[in-house]
Tab-separated table of C-alpha atoms in Angstrom:
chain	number	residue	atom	x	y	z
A	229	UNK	CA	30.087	-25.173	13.411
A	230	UNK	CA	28.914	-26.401	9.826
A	231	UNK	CA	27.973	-24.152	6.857
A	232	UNK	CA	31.176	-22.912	6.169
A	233	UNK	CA	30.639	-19.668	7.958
A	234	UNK	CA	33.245	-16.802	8.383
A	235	UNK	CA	34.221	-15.985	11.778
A	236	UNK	CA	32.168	-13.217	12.867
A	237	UNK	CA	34.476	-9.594	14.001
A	238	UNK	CA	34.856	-9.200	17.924
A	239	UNK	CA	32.265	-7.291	19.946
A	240	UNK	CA	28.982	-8.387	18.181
A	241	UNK	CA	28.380	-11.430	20.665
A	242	UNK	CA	27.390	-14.177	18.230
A	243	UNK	CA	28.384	-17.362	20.084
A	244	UNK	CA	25.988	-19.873	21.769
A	245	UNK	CA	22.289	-18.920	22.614
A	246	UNK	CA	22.764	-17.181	26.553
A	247	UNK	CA	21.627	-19.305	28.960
A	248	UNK	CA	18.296	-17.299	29.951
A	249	UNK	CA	15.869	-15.205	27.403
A	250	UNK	CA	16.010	-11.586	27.233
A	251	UNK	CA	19.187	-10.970	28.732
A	252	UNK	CA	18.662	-12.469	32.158
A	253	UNK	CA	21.199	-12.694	34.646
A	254	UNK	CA	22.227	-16.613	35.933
A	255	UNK	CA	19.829	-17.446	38.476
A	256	UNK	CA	21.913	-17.865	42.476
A	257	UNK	CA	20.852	-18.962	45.485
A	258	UNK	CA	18.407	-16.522	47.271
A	259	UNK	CA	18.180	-14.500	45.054
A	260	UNK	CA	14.955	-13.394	42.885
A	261	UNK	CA	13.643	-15.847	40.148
A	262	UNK	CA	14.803	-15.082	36.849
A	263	UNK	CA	12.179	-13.532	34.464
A	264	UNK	CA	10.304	-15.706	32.484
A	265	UNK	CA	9.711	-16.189	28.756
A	266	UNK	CA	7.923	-13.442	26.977
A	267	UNK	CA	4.230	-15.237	27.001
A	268	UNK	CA	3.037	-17.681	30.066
A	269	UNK	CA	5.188	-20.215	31.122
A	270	UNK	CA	3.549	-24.082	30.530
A	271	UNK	CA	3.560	-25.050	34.353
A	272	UNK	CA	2.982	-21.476	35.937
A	273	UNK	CA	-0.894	-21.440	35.591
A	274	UNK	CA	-3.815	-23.978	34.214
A	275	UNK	CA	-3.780	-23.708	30.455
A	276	UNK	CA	-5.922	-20.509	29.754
A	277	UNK	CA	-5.461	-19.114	33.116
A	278	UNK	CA	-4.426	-15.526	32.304
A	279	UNK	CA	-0.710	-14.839	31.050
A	280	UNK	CA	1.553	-13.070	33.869
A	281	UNK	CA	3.183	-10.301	32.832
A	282	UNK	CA	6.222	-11.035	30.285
A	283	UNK	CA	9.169	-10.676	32.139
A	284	UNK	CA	8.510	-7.819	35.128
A	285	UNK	CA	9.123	-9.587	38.417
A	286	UNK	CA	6.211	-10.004	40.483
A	287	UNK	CA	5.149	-7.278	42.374
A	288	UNK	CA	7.159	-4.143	40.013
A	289	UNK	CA	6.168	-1.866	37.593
A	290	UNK	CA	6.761	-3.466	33.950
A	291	UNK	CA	9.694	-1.778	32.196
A	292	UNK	CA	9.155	0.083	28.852
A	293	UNK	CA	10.120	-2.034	26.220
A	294	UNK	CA	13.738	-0.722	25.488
A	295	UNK	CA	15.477	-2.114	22.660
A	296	UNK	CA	17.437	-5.407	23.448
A	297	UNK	CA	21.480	-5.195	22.964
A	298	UNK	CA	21.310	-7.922	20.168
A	299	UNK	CA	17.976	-8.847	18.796
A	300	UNK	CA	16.942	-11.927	17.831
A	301	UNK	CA	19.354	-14.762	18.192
A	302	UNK	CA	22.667	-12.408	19.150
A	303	UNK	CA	22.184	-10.014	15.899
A	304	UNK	CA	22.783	-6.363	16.206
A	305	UNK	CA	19.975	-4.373	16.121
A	306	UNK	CA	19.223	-2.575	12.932
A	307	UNK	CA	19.037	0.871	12.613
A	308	UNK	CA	20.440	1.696	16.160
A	309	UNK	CA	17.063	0.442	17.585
A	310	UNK	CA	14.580	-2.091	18.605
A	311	UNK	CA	14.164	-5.584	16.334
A	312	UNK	CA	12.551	-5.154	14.092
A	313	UNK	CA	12.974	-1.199	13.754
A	314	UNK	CA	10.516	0.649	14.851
A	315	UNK	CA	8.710	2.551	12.569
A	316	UNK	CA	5.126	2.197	13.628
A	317	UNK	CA	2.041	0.971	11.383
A	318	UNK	CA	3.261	3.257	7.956
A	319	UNK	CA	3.161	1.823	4.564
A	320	UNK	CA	5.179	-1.601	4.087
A	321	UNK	CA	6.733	-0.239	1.092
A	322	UNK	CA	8.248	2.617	2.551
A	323	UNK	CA	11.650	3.033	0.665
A	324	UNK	CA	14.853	1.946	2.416
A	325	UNK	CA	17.439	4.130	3.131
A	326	UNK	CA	21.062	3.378	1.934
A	327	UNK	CA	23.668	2.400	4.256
A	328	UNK	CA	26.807	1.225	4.879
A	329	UNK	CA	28.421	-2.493	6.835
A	330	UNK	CA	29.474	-2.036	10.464
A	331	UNK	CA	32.787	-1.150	11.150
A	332	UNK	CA	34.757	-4.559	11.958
A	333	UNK	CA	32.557	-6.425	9.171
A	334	UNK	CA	34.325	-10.159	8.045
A	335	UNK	CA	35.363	-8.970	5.017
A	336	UNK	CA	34.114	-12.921	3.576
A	337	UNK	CA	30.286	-11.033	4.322
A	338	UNK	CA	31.091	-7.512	2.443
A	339	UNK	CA	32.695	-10.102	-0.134
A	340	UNK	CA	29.387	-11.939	-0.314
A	341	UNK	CA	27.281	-9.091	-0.475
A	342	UNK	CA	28.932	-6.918	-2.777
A	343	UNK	CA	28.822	-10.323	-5.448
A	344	UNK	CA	24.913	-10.826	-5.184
A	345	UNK	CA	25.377	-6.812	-5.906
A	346	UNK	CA	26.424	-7.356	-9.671
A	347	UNK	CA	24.535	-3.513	-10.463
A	348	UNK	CA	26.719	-2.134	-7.343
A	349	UNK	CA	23.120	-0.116	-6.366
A	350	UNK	CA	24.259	-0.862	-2.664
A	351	UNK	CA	21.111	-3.598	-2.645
A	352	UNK	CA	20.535	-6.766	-3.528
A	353	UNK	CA	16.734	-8.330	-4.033
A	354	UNK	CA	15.571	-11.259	-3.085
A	355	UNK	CA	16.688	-13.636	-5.372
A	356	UNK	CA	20.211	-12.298	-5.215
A	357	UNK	CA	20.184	-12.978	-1.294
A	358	UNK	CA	18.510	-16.314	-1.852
A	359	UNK	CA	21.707	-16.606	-3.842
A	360	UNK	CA	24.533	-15.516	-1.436
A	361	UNK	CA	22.925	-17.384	1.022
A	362	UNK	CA	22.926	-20.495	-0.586
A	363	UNK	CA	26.593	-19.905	-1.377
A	364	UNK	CA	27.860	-20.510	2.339
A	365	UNK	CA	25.131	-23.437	2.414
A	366	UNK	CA	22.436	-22.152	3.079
A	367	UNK	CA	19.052	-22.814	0.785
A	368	UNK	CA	16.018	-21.242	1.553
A	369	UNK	CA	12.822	-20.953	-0.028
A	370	UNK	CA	11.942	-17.246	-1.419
A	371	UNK	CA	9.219	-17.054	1.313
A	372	UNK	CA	11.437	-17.921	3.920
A	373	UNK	CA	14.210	-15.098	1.992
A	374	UNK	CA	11.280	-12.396	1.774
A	375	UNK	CA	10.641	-12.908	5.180
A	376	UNK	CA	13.998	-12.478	6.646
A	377	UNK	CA	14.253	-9.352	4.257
A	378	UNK	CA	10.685	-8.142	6.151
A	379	UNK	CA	11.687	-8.596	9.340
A	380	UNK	CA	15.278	-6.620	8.961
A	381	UNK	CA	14.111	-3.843	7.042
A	382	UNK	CA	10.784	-3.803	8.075
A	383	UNK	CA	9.496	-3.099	4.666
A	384	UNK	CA	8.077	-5.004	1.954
A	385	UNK	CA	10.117	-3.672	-0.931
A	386	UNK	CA	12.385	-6.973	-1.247
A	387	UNK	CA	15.762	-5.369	-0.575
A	388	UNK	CA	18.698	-5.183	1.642
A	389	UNK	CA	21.484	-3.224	2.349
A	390	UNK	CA	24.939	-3.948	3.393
A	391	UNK	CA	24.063	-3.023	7.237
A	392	UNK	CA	20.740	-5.226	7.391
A	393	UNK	CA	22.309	-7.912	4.956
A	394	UNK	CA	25.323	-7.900	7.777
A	395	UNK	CA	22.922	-8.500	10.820
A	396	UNK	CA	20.690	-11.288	9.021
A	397	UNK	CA	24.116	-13.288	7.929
A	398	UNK	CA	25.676	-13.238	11.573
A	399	UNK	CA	22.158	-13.830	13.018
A	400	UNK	CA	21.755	-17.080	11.236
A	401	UNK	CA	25.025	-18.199	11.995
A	402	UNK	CA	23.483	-18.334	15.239
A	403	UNK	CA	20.229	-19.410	14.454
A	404	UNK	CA	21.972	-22.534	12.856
A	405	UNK	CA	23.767	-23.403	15.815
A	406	UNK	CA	20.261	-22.680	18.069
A	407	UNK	CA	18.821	-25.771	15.753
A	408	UNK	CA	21.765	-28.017	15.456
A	409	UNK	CA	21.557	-27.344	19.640
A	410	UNK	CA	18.113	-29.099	19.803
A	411	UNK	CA	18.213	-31.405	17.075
A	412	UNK	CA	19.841	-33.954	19.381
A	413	UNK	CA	19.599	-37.037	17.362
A	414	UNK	CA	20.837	-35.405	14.482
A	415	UNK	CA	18.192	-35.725	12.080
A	416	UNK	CA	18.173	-32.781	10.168
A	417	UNK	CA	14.563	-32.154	11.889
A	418	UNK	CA	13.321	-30.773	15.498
A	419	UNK	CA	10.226	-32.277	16.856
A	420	UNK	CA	7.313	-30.260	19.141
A	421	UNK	CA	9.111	-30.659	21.881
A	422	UNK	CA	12.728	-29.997	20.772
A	423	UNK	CA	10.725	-26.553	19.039
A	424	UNK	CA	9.422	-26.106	22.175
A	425	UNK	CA	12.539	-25.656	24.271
A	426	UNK	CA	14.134	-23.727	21.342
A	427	UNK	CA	11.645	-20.970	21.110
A	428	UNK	CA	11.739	-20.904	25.167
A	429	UNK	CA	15.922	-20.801	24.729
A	430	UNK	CA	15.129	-17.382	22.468
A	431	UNK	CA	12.286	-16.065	25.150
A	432	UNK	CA	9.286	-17.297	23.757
A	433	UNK	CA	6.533	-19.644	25.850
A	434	UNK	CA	4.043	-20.547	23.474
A	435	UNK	CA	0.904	-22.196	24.471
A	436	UNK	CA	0.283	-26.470	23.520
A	437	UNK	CA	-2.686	-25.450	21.140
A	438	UNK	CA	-0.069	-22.322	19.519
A	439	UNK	CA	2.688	-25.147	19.224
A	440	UNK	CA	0.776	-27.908	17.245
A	441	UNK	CA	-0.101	-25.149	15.001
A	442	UNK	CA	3.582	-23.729	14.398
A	443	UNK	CA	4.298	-27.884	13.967
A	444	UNK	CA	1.613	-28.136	11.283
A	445	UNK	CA	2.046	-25.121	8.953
A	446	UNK	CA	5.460	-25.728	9.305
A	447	UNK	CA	6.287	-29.244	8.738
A	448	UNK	CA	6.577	-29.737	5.224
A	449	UNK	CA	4.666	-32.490	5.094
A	450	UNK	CA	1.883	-30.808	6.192
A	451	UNK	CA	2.016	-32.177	9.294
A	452	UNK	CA	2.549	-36.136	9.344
A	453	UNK	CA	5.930	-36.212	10.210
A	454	UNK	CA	5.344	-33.364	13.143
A	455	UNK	CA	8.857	-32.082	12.668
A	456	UNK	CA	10.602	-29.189	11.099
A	457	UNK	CA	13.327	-29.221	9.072
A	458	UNK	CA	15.957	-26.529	9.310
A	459	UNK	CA	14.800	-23.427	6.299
A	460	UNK	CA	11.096	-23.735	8.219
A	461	UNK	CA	12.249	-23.347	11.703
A	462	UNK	CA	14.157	-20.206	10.616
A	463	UNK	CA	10.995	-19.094	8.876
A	464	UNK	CA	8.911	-20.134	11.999
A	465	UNK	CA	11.009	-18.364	14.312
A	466	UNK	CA	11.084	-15.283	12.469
A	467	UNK	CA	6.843	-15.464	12.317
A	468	UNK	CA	6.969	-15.678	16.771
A	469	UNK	CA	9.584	-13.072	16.836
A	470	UNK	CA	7.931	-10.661	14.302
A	471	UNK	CA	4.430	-11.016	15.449
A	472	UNK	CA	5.446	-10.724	18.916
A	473	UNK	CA	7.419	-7.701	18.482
A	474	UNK	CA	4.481	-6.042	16.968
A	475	UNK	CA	2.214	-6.929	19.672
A	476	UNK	CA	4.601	-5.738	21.840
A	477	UNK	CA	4.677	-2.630	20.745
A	478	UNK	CA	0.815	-2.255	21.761
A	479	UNK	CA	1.329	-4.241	25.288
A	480	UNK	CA	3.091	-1.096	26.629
A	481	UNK	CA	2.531	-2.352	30.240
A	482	UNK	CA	3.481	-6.122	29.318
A	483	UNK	CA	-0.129	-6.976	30.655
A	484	UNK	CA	-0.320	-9.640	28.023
A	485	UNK	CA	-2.909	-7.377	26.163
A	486	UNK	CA	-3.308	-5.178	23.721
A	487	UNK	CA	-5.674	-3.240	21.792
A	488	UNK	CA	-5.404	-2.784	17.846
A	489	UNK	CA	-7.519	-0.360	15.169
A	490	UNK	CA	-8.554	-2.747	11.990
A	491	UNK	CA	-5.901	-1.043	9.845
A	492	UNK	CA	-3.277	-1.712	12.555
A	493	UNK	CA	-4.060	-5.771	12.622
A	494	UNK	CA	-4.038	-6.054	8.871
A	495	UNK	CA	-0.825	-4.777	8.624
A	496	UNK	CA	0.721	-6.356	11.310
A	497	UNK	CA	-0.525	-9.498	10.388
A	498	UNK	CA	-0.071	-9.543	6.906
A	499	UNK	CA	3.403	-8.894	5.831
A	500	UNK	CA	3.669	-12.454	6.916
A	501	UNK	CA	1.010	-13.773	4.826
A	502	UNK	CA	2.649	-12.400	1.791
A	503	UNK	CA	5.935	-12.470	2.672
């Protein structure tokens, strides 16, 4: 794979995209469908019909939402728990706690990390991850770096430690190879439908009028082209996963549902915005 990436240490599972979203097994003859995407599938019901649930099978009780194995896009989940970490609706500035890289880290990532950390605090800030990032070719905007810091330490204070910084680098080493998968003619850029089929390959089914949206805030040139280039799908992605997440944790019956207070919404909705 491109981007001059370090091999990743055994056990953490970062290879291609599984075959089925959220851990599904291979669908065999006569046995039960496999789950579908978290959201409604296009072709199962009229557009607007109401969603089914997100991936019960029919007929049994939803499952509480346990934390997947590897989070978004084959990372390890942060903090032992759910991706993002749970840590319900507090303030998006709460401090981050210290930590330390997981035991079998490429030593090329704790090399990377511990340059951006020219203080030696332990974290880097923004810029200095735009930085290491862009050292194993990877350029991002600081919207798109704010983000990714968001949605691994679910806090707004525009730092990372060596455990987070670890799970964001291996997740988009698989990321990358999730785009370069659907860019098919090698354009540097996904259309709708290639976007499409990549957010359904990470367990996502969103609706037509949902899509065109993603397309046009996303497309850099504000839509003409109606294609994404490679920093906005990451920073696309991350907005479906995030918000999802967090609506998640209100749908505790995966009815499709969910019922927020005013302060709840606000900040669920707008760490993005100011990401």
């Amino acid at each position: 794979m491109s981007g001059g990436y370090p091999h990743h240490p055994p056990g953490y599972g970062y290879s291609a995209p599984p075959a089925q979203p959220y851990t599904a097994a291979p669908y065999t003859a006569g046995a039960p469908p496999p789950p579908q995407p978290y959201g409604a599938a296009y072709a199962s019901a009229p557009y607007g019909a109401p969603s089914a649930p997100y991936s019960a099978p029919p007929g049994e009780k939803p499952p509480k939402d346990k934390p997947q194995a590897h989070g978004f896009g084959g990372a390890p989940p942060v903090h032992g728990g759910s991706y993002p970490p749970a840590g319900g609706y507090g303030s998006p500035f709460a401090a981050l706690l210290p930590s330390a890289f997981p035991p079998g880290t490429d030593p090329n990532v704790v090399a990377c990390f511990q340059a951006a950390d020219q203080d030696g605090s332990g974290f880097i800030d923004d810029k200095e991850l735009q930085r290491a990032l862009s050292s194993y070719n990877q350029s991002f905007s600081l919207r798109t770096v704010r983000l990714l810091m968001y949605l691994f330490t679910n806090t707004n204070t525009r730092k990372i430690g060596p455990k987070e910084f670890t799970s964001l680098f291996y997740s988009l080493q698989n990321w990358r190879a999730i785009f370069e998968r659907f860019d098919r003619d090698r354009s540097g850029k996904i259309d709708a439908n290639e976007l499409r089929e990549a957010l359904l390959s990470l367990g996502f089914a969103v609706s037509p009028v949902v899509l065109d949206l993603l397309v046009s805030k996303f497309d850099k040139t504000g839509g003409r082209n109606k294609a994404i280039e490679y920093d906005n799908f990451i920073e696309c992605c991350l907005t479906v996963k995030g918000l999802t997440e967090k609506f998640k944790e209100k749908d505790t019956t995966y009815s499709g549902n969910a019922t927020f207070t005013y302060e709840a919404f606000m900040l669920t909705v707008l760490p993005f915005l100011i990401a």
